[in-house]
Coordinates of C-alpha atoms in Angstrom, one line a residue:
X1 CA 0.0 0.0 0.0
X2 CA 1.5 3.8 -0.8
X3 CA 2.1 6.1 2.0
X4 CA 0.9 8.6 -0.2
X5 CA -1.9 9.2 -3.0
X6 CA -2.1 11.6 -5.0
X7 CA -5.4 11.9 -7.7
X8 CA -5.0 13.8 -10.6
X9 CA -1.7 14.4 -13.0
X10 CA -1.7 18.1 -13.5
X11 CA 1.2 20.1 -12.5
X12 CA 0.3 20.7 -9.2
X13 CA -0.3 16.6 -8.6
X14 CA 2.9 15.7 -10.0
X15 CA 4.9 19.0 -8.0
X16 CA 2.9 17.1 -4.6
X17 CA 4.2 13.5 -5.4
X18 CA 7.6 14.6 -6.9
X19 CA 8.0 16.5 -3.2
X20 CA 6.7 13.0 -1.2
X21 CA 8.6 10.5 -2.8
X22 CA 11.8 12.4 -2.2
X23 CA 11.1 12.5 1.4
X24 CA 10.8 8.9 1.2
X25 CA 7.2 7.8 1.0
X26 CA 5.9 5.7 -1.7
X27 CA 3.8 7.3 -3.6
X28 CA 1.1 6.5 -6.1
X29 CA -0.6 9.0 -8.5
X30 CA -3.8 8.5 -10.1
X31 CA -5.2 10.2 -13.5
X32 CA -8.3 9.3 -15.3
X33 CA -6.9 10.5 -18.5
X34 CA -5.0 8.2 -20.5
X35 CA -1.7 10.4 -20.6
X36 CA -0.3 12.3 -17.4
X37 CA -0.1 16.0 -17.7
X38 CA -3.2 18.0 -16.8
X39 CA -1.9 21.8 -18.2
X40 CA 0.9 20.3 -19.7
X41 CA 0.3 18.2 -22.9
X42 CA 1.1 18.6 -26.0
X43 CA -0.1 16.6 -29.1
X44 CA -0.3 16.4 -32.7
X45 CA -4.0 18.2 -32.4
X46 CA -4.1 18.3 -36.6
X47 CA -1.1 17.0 -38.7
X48 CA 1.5 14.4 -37.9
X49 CA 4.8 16.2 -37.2
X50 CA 2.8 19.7 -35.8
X51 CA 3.1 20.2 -32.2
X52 CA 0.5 21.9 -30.4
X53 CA 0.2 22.5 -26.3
X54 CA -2.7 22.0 -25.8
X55 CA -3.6 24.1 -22.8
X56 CA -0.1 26.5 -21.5
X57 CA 2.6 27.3 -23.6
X58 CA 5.0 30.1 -22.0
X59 CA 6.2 30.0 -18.4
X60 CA 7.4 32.8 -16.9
X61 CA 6.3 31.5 -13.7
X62 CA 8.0 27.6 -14.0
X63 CA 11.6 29.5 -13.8
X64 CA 10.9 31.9 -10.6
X65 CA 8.8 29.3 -8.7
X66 CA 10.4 28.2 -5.7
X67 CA 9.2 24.6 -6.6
X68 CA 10.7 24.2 -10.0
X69 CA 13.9 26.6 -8.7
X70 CA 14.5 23.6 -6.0
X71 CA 13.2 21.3 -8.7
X72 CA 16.3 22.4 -11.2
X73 CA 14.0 22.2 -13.9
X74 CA 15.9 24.2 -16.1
X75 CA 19.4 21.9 -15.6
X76 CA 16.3 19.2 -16.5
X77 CA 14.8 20.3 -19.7
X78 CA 15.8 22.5 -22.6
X79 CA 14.1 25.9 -23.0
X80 CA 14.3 29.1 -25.3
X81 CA 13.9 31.7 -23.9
X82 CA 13.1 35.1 -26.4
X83 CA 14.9 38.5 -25.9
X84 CA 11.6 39.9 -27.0
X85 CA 9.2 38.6 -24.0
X86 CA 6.0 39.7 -25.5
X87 CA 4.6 42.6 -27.5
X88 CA 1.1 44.2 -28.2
X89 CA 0.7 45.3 -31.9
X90 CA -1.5 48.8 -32.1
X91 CA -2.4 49.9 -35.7
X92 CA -0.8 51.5 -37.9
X93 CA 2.1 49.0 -37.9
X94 CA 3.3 49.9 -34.1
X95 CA 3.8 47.8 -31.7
X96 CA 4.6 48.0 -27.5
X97 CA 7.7 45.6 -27.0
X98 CA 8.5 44.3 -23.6
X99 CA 12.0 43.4 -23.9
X100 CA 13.9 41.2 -21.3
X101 CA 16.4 44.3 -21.1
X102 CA 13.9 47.0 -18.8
X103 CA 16.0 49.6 -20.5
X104 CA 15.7 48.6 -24.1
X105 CA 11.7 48.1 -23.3
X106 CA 11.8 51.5 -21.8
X107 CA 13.5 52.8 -24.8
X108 CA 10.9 51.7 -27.1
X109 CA 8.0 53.2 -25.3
X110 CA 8.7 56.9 -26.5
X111 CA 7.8 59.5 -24.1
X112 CA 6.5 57.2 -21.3
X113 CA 9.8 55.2 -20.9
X114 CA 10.7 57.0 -17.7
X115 CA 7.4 56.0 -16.1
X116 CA 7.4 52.6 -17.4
X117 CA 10.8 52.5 -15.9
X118 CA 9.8 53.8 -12.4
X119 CA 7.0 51.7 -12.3
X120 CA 9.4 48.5 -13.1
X121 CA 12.3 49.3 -11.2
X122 CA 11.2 48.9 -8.1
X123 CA 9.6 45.5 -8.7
X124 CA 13.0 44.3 -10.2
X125 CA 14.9 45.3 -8.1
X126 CA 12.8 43.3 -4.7
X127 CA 11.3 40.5 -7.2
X128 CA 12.2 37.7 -4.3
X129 CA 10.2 39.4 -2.0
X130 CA 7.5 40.2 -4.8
X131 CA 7.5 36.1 -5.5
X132 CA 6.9 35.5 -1.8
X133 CA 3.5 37.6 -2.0
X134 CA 2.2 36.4 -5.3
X135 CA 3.1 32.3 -4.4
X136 CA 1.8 31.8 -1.3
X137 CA -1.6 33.1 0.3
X138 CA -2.2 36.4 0.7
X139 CA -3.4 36.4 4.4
X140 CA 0.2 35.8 5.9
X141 CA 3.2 38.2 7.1
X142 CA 5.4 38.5 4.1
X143 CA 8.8 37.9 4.8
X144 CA 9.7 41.3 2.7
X145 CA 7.3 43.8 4.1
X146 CA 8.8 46.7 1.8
X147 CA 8.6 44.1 -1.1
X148 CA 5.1 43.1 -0.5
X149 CA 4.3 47.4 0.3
X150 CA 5.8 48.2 -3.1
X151 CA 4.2 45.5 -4.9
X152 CA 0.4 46.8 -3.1
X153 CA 0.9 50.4 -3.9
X154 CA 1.9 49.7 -7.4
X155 CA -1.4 46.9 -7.8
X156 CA -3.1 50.0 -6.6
X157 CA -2.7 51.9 -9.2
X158 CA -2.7 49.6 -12.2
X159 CA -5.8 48.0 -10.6
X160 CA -7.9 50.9 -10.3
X161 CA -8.7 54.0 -12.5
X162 CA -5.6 55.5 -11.6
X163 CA -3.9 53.3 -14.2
X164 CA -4.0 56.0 -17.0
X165 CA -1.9 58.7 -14.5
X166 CA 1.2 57.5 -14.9
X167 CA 1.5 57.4 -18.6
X168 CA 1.2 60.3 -21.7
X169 CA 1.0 57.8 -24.7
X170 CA -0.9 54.8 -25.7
X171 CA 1.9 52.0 -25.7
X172 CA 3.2 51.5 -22.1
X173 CA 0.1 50.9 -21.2
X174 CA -1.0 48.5 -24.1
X175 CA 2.0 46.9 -22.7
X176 CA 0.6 46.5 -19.1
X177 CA -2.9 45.6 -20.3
X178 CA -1.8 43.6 -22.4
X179 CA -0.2 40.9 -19.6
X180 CA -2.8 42.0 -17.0
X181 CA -5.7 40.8 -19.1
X182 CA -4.4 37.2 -19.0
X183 CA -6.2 36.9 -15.6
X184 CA -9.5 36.8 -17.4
X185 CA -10.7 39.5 -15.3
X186 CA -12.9 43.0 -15.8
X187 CA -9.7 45.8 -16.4
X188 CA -8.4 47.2 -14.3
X189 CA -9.2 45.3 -11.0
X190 CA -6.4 44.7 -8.4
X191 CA -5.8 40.5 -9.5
X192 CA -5.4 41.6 -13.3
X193 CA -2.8 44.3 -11.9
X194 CA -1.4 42.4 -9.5
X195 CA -1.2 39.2 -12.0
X196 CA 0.2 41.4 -14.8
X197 CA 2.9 43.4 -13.0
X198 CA 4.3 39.9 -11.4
X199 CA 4.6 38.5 -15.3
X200 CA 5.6 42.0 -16.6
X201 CA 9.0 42.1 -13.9
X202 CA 9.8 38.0 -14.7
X203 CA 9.8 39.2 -18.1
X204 CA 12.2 41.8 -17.7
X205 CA 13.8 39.3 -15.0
X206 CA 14.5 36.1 -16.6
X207 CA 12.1 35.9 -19.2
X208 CA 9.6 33.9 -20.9
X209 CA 11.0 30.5 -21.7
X210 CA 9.1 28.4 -24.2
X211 CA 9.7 24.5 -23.7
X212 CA 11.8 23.0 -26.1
X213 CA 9.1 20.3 -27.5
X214 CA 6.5 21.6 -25.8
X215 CA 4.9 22.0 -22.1
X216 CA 4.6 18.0 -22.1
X217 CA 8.7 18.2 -21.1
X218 CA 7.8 20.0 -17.8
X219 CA 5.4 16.7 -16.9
X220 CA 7.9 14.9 -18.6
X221 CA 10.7 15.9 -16.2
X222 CA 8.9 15.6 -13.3
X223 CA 7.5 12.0 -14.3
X224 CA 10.8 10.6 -14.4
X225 CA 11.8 12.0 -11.3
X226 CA 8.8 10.6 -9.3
X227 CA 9.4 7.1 -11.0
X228 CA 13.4 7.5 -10.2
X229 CA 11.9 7.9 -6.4
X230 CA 10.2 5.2 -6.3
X231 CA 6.8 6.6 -7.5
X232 CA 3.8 5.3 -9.5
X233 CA 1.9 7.0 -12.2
X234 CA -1.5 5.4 -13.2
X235 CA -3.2 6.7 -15.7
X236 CA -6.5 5.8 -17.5
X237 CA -7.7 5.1 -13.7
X238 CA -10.7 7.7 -12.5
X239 CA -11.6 8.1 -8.5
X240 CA -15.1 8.8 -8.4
X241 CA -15.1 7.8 -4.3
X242 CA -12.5 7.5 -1.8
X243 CA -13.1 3.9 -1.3
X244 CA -11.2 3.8 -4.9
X245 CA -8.1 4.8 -3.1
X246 CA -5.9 2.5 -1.2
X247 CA -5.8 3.5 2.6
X248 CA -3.0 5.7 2.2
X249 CA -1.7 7.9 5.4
X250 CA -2.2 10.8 3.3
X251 CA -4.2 11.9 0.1
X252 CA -3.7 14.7 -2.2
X253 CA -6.0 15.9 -4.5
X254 CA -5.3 17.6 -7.8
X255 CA -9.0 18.6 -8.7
X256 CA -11.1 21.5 -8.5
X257 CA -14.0 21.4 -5.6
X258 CA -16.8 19.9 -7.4
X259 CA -14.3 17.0 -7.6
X260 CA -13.3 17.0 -3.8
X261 CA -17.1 16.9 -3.4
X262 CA -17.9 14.5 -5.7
X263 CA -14.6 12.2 -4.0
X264 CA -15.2 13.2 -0.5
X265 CA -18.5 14.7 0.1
X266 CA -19.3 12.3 2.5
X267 CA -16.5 12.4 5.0
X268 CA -16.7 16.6 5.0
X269 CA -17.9 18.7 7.4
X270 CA -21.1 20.2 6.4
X271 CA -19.9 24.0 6.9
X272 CA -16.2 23.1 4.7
X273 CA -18.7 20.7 2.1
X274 CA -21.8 24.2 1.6
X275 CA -18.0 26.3 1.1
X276 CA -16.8 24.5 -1.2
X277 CA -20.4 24.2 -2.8
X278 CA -20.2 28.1 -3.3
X279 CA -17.1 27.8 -4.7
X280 CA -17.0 30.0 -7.8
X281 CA -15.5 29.8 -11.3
X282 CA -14.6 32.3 -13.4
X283 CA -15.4 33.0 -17.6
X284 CA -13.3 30.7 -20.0
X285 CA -11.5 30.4 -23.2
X286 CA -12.4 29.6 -26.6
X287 CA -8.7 28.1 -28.0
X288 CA -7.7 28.4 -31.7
X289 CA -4.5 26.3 -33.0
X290 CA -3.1 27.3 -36.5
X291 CA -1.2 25.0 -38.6
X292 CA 0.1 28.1 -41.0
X293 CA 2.7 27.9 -44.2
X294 CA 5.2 30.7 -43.0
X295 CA 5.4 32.9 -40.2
X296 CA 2.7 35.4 -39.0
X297 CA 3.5 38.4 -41.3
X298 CA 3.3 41.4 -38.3
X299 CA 3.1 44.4 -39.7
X300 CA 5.0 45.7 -36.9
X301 CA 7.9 43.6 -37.9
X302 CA 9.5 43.2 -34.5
X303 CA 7.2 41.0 -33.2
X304 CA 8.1 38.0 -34.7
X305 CA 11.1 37.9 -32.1
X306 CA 8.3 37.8 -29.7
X307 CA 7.2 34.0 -28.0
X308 CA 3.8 35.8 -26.7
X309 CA 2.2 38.3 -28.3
X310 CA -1.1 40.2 -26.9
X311 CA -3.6 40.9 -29.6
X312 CA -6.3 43.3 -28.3
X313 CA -5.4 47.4 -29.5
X314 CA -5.1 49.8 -27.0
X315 CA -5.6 49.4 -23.3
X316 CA -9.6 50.9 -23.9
X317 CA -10.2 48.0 -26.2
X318 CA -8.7 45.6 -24.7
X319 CA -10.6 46.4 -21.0
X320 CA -13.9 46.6 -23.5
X321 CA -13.5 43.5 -24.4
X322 CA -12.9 41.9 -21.0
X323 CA -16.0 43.9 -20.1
X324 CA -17.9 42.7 -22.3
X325 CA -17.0 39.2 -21.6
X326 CA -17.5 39.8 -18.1
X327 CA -21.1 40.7 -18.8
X328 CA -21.8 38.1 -20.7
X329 CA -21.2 38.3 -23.9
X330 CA -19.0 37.5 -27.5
X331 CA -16.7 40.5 -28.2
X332 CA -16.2 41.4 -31.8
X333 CA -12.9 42.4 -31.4
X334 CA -11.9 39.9 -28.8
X335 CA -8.7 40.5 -26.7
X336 CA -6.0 37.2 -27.9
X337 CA -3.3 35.4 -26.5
X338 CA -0.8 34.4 -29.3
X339 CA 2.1 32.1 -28.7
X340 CA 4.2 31.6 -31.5
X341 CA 6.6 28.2 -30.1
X342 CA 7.8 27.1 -33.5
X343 CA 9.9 30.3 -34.3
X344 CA 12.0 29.2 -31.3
X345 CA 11.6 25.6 -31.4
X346 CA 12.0 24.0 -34.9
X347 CA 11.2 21.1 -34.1
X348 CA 7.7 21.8 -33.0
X349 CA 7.0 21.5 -37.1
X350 CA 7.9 20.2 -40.5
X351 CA 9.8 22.3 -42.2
X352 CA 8.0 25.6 -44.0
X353 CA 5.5 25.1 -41.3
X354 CA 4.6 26.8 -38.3
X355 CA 2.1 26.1 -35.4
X356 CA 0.2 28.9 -33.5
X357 CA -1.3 28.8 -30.6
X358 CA -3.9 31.1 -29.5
X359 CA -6.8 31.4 -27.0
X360 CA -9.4 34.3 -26.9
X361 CA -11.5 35.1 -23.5
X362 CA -15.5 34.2 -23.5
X363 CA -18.4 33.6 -21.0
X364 CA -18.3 30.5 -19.0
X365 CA -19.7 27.8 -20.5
X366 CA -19.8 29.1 -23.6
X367 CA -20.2 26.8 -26.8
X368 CA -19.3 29.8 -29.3
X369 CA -16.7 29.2 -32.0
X370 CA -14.5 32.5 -32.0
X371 CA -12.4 30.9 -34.7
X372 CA -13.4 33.7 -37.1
X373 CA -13.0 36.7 -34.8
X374 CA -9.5 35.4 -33.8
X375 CA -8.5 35.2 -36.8
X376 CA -9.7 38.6 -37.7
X377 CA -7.7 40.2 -34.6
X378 CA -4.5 38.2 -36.1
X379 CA -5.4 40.3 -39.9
X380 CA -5.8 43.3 -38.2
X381 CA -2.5 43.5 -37.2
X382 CA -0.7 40.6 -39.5
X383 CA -2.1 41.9 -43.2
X384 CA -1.9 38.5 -45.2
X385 CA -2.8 36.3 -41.8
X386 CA -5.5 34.2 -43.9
X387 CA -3.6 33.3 -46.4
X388 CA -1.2 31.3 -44.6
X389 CA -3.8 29.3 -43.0
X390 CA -3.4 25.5 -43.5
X391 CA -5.4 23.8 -40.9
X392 CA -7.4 25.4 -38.1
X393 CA -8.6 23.6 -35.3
X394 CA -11.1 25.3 -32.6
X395 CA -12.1 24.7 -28.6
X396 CA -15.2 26.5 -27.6
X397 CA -15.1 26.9 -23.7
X398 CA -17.3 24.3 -23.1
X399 CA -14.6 21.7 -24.6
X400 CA -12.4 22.8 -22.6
X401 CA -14.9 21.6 -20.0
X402 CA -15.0 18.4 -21.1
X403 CA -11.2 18.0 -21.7
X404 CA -10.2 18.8 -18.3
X405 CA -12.9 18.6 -15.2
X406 CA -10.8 21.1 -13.2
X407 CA -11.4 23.8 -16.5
X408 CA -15.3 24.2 -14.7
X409 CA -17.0 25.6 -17.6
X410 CA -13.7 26.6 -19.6
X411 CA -11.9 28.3 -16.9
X412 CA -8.3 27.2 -17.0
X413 CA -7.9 29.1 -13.9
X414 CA -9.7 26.8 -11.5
X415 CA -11.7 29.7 -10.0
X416 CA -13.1 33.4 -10.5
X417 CA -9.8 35.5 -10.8
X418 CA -11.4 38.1 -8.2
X419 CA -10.6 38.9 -4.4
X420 CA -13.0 37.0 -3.3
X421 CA -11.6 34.4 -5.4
X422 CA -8.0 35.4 -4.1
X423 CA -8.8 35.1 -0.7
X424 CA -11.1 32.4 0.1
X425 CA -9.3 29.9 -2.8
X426 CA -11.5 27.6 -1.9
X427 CA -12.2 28.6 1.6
X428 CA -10.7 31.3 3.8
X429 CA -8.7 29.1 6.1
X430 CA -5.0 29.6 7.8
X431 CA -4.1 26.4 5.9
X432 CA -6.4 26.3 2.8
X433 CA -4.2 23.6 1.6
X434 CA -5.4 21.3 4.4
X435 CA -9.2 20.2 4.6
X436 CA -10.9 19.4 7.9
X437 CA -10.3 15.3 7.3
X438 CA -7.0 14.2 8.8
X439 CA -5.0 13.6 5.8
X440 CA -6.9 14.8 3.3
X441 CA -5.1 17.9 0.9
X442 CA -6.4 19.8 -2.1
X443 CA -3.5 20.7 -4.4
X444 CA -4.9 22.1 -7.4
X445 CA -4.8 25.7 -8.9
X446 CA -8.0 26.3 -6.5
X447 CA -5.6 26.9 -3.6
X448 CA -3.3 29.6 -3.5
X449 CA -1.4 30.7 -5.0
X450 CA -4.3 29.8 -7.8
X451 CA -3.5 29.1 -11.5
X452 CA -0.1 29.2 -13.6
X453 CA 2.3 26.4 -14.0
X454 CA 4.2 26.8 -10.6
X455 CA 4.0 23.6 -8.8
X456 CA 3.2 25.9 -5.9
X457 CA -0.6 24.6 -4.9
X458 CA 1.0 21.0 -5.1
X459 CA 4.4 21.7 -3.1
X460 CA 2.7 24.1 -0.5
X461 CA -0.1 20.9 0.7
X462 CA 2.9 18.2 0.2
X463 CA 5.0 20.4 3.0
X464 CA 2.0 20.3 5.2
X465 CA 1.1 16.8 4.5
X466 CA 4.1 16.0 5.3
X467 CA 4.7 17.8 8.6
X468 CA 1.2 16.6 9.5
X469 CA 1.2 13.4 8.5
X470 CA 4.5 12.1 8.6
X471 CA 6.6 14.5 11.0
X472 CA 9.2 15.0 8.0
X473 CA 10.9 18.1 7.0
X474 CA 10.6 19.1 3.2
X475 CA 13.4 17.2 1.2
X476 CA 16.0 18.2 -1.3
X477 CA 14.7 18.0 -4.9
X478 CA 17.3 18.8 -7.4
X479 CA 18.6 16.6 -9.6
X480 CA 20.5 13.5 -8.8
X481 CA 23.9 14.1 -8.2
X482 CA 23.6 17.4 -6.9
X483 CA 25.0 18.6 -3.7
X484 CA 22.0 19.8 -2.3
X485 CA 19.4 16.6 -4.2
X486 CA 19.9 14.2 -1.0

């Protein structure tokens, strides 16, 4: 019998079971899917040779997370990481370009460099103690009190209608708005600014590495490491109750709350089990993947040096669009996240060919295909789009439903990006990791620190789990032969 289970392959599971086994415990993880990953797959979605993620792509959290930092995942697997982190294309051919170098990006944002650079600086130069706010929960003492102070005042102001004071000209803050809207949140509220001006420094920072081969090397990586330790990974096996599990000492659960209910109803507390019942989601994503016979022909030409761009116009259309999503409905002109992996990674295509992976914001549920209006956003800015179009495949939010139970009605985020959302994720608790059943943990990107590819949710219930549990400290976890692996 394991020590340990752990349900559900996403990141977060495998970040839990990579942290047990190296303290010791054996350890068995169980996925309903036929393939381990969660967040990180990729597949041939269209063409044999075309590599598509099929949910992330980028990670500019994976190499600032204390989890993967310990992890050594980039001594693990091979990433490119762009000089150009991400752009936002205006018309007219111009285009906001957030460089890794905070000077070069201030020097392409005209008359509002300064600010930009003020605004940055700061950030940059305390981003430990900024990575100790935004990865853990946010009712704690932060261990860098002018870190987390500088962080707040600066959310403040990007998350509220004093956004627009700062700034003279329309591309800094295109720039901003641009990142911030990947919370799938009304703009500007104080998670979009707070979200956006975390990714906005690691660009500057370290980055935005793209996978080499796609996100699938991340799960990859950490599958190996589990099975080095000793670890199981069984897939194509679904836990519908916990009598399903093996009496393990300790459980972990990588599953949003209607899953924990569905698993566990029964042995909750009624006051945790009605929480968790008004747990709620947030809007979702219609995907688009391109298979596409050259590169996407920018008409501000710098952009295709950029692995993310942020199709939306200004920072007014873009927060329309949100707004209208917010309220219910199908922008026009929808805001688009554009990853362009294979002009970094050749390998993710036949040659001549490119894959492109984009995603659009839409109400929750929704069974819309936006395949059109995406690809009129990616005209508007890239004259000549269309005809590079070779295949096209489309997932409305409600397939994104279906592909993933945690993605509640397409939300990849695994919960309403609000403050509510923030702080009760999923219930306002000391320990939200820790349920009231002995033994029992929820790791999945409904616990803080929420969603991205971090490995935090998982790492932050395995420490307690194990403390609890177990009376262990938390191991080593770099690589073998490292000084510090154990």
């Amino acid at each position: 019998m394991p020590d340990v289970a752990v349900v559900g392959a996403g990141p977060n599971g495998l970040a839990a079971a990579v942290t047990m086994a190296r303290a010791g415990l054996a350890v068995d993880v169980y996925e309903a899917a036929p393939t381990p990953g969660g967040g990180l797959r990729t597949m041939e979605l269209m063409e044999p040779g075309h590599l598509h993620d099929v949910c992330s792509a980028v990670h500019p959290m994976a190499l600032a997370s204390p989890f993967f930092r310990g992890f050594g995942l980039s001594r693990r697997i091979d990433v490119v990481t762009p000089e150009l982190s991400h752009g936002a294309p205006l018309d007219g051919g111009r285009a906001a370009l957030g460089y890794r170098s905070l000077e070069r990006t201030a020097a392409a944002l005209g008359r509002d460099g300064a600010a930009y650079r003020r605004l940055m600086t700061p950030l940059l130069q305390r981003l430990e103690g900024v990575m100790d706010v935004a990865l853990n929960q946010l009712v704690r003492v932060p261990r860098d009190p002018v870190a987390a102070a500088v962080f707040g005042l600066r959310t403040l102001e990007q998350g509220t209608r004093l956004w627009d004071a700062r700034f003279r000209e329309d591309l800094a803050p295109a720039l901003l708005t641009g990142v911030a809207a990947h919370a799938v949140a009304p703009l500007p509220t104080l998670p979009a600014a707070g979200a956006g001006l975390v990714l906005g420094a690691l660009g500057h920072a370290g980055g935005w590495p793209i996978p080499v081969g796609g996100s699938a090397s991340i799960a990859q990586a950490m599958i190996a490491d589990i099975e080095a330790h000793g670890g199981r990974i069984r897939t194509g096996t679904r836990i519908d109750t916990l009598t399903d599990l093996p009496p393990a000492r300790a459980s972990l659960f990588d599953v949003a709350p209607p899953g924990l209910l569905r698993i566990a109803g029964n042995r909750l507390p009624a006051r945790y089990r009605r929480a968790l019942e008004d747990y709620r989601f947030g809007n979702g994503a219609c995907k688009v993947d391109y298979i596409l016979s050259g590169p996407v022909p920018w008409a501000a030409s710098e952009l295709a040096g950029a692995g993310t761009v942020h199709v939306g116009g200004t920072r007014a259309e873009t927060a329309e669009a949100e707004h209208l999503v917010a309220s219910g409905q199908h922008p026009e002109r929808p805001y688009v996240l554009v990853s362009q992996p294979s002009t970094f990674d050749t390998g993710r295509a036949p040659a001549g060919r490119h894959i492109l992976w984009t995603y659009c914001h839409v109400p929750a549920g929704s069974t819309v295909d936006m395949g059109a209006e995406v690809t009129a956003q990616l005209e508007r800015f890239a004259p000549g789009f269309r005809d590079l179009i070779v295949d096209q495949r489309v997932t409305t939010a409600a397939d994104l439903g279906a592909y993933n139970e945690n993605y509640v009605g397409g939300d990849f985020s695994a919960g309403a990006m609000d403050l509510r959302g923030l702080l009760a994720r999923p219930v306002f608790r000391p320990v939200p990791w820790r349920t009231p059943v002995r033994g029992l943990y929820l790791c999945s990107s409904a616990t803080p620190p929420g969603p991205g590819v971090t490995g935090m949710p998982g790492f932050h219930a395995a420490r307690h789990a194990l403390r609890d549990v177990f009376g262990l400290p938390v191991p080593a976890l770099g690589p073998v032969g490292d000084a510090a692996a154990g």
